[in-house]
Amino acid sequence: MITIAPVLETPNLVLRGHSAADYDRLAAMWADPLVVKHIGARASTAQEAWFRLLRYMGHWPALGYGYWAVCERESGLYIGDVGLADHKRGIHPEFDATPEAGWVITPPMAGRGFATEATQVILDWYEASYGRARTVCMIESVHTGSIRVANKLGYERFAEITMPAGPVSLFQRL
């Protein structure tokens, strides 16, 4: 079992495991209304951001996969989070126990293809480590940017459900 996030690199990015030192940047990102607009529509409190950071780090020893801190290669700047998780959402159709991909890039760095680039390298890593398997993702139905990312990565919509914040589309990659 993999207990810490391996460092992954792309032409533009370095993906590394999160550390407590990432808290300030992570908290600022998740408090930004533009970041959460399509992810529950509510900014995270300082405590929620801290719990998110701990959850990211805790996935690795528990499941052997998790989230990475995304850093721009040139500047070293932390620009987002990307990874796989099991959130135990308890939704239907079945979503739990299937790695759920997620990505978020800070608004100043969005629109440059970083979400696709980062998520592709983690999906490649996952398949090399665990074999080809189904992964899923959940995207607010009106979030066309993330739906484009999902489609580029080979995800196909398989269901529509309603969450407390509104309608979401469920995608899978087989």
mmCIF file of N, CA, C and O in Angstrom, residues 19-25 53:
data_model
loop_
_atom_site.group_PDB
_atom_site.id
_atom_site.type_symbol
_atom_site.label_atom_id
_atom_site.label_comp_id
_atom_site.label_asym_id
_atom_site.label_seq_id
_atom_site.Cartn_x
_atom_site.Cartn_y
_atom_site.Cartn_z
ATOM 1 N N SER A 19 1.162 19.138 2.824
ATOM 2 C CA SER A 19 1.754 19.215 4.156
ATOM 3 C C SER A 19 1.054 20.334 4.920
ATOM 4 O O SER A 19 0.328 21.143 4.334
ATOM 5 N N ALA A 20 1.294 20.382 6.217
ATOM 6 C CA ALA A 20 0.690 21.433 7.036
ATOM 7 C C ALA A 20 1.091 22.817 6.534
ATOM 8 O O ALA A 20 0.329 23.776 6.684
ATOM 9 N N ALA A 21 2.245 22.923 5.898
ATOM 10 C CA ALA A 21 2.706 24.209 5.368
ATOM 11 C C ALA A 21 1.813 24.730 4.242
ATOM 12 O O ALA A 21 1.864 25.920 3.919
ATOM 13 N N ASP A 22 0.975 23.876 3.663
ATOM 14 C CA ASP A 22 0.065 24.291 2.588
ATOM 15 C C ASP A 22 -1.210 24.942 3.117
ATOM 16 O O ASP A 22 -2.016 25.453 2.331
ATOM 17 N N TYR A 23 -1.401 24.929 4.425
ATOM 18 C CA TYR A 23 -2.676 25.354 4.984
ATOM 19 C C TYR A 23 -3.096 26.755 4.544
ATOM 20 O O TYR A 23 -4.236 26.949 4.104
ATOM 21 N N ASP A 24 -2.229 27.743 4.647
ATOM 22 C CA ASP A 24 -2.638 29.123 4.331
ATOM 23 C C ASP A 24 -3.114 29.255 2.895
ATOM 24 O O ASP A 24 -4.157 29.866 2.634
ATOM 25 N N ARG A 25 -2.384 28.695 1.943
ATOM 26 C CA ARG A 25 -2.789 28.787 0.527
ATOM 27 C C ARG A 25 -4.061 27.995 0.281
ATOM 28 O O ARG A 25 -4.952 28.443 -0.432
ATOM 29 N N LEU A 53 -7.522 19.637 4.497
ATOM 30 C CA LEU A 53 -6.098 19.334 4.382
ATOM 31 C C LEU A 53 -5.770 18.012 5.073
ATOM 32 O O LEU A 53 -5.069 17.159 4.506
#
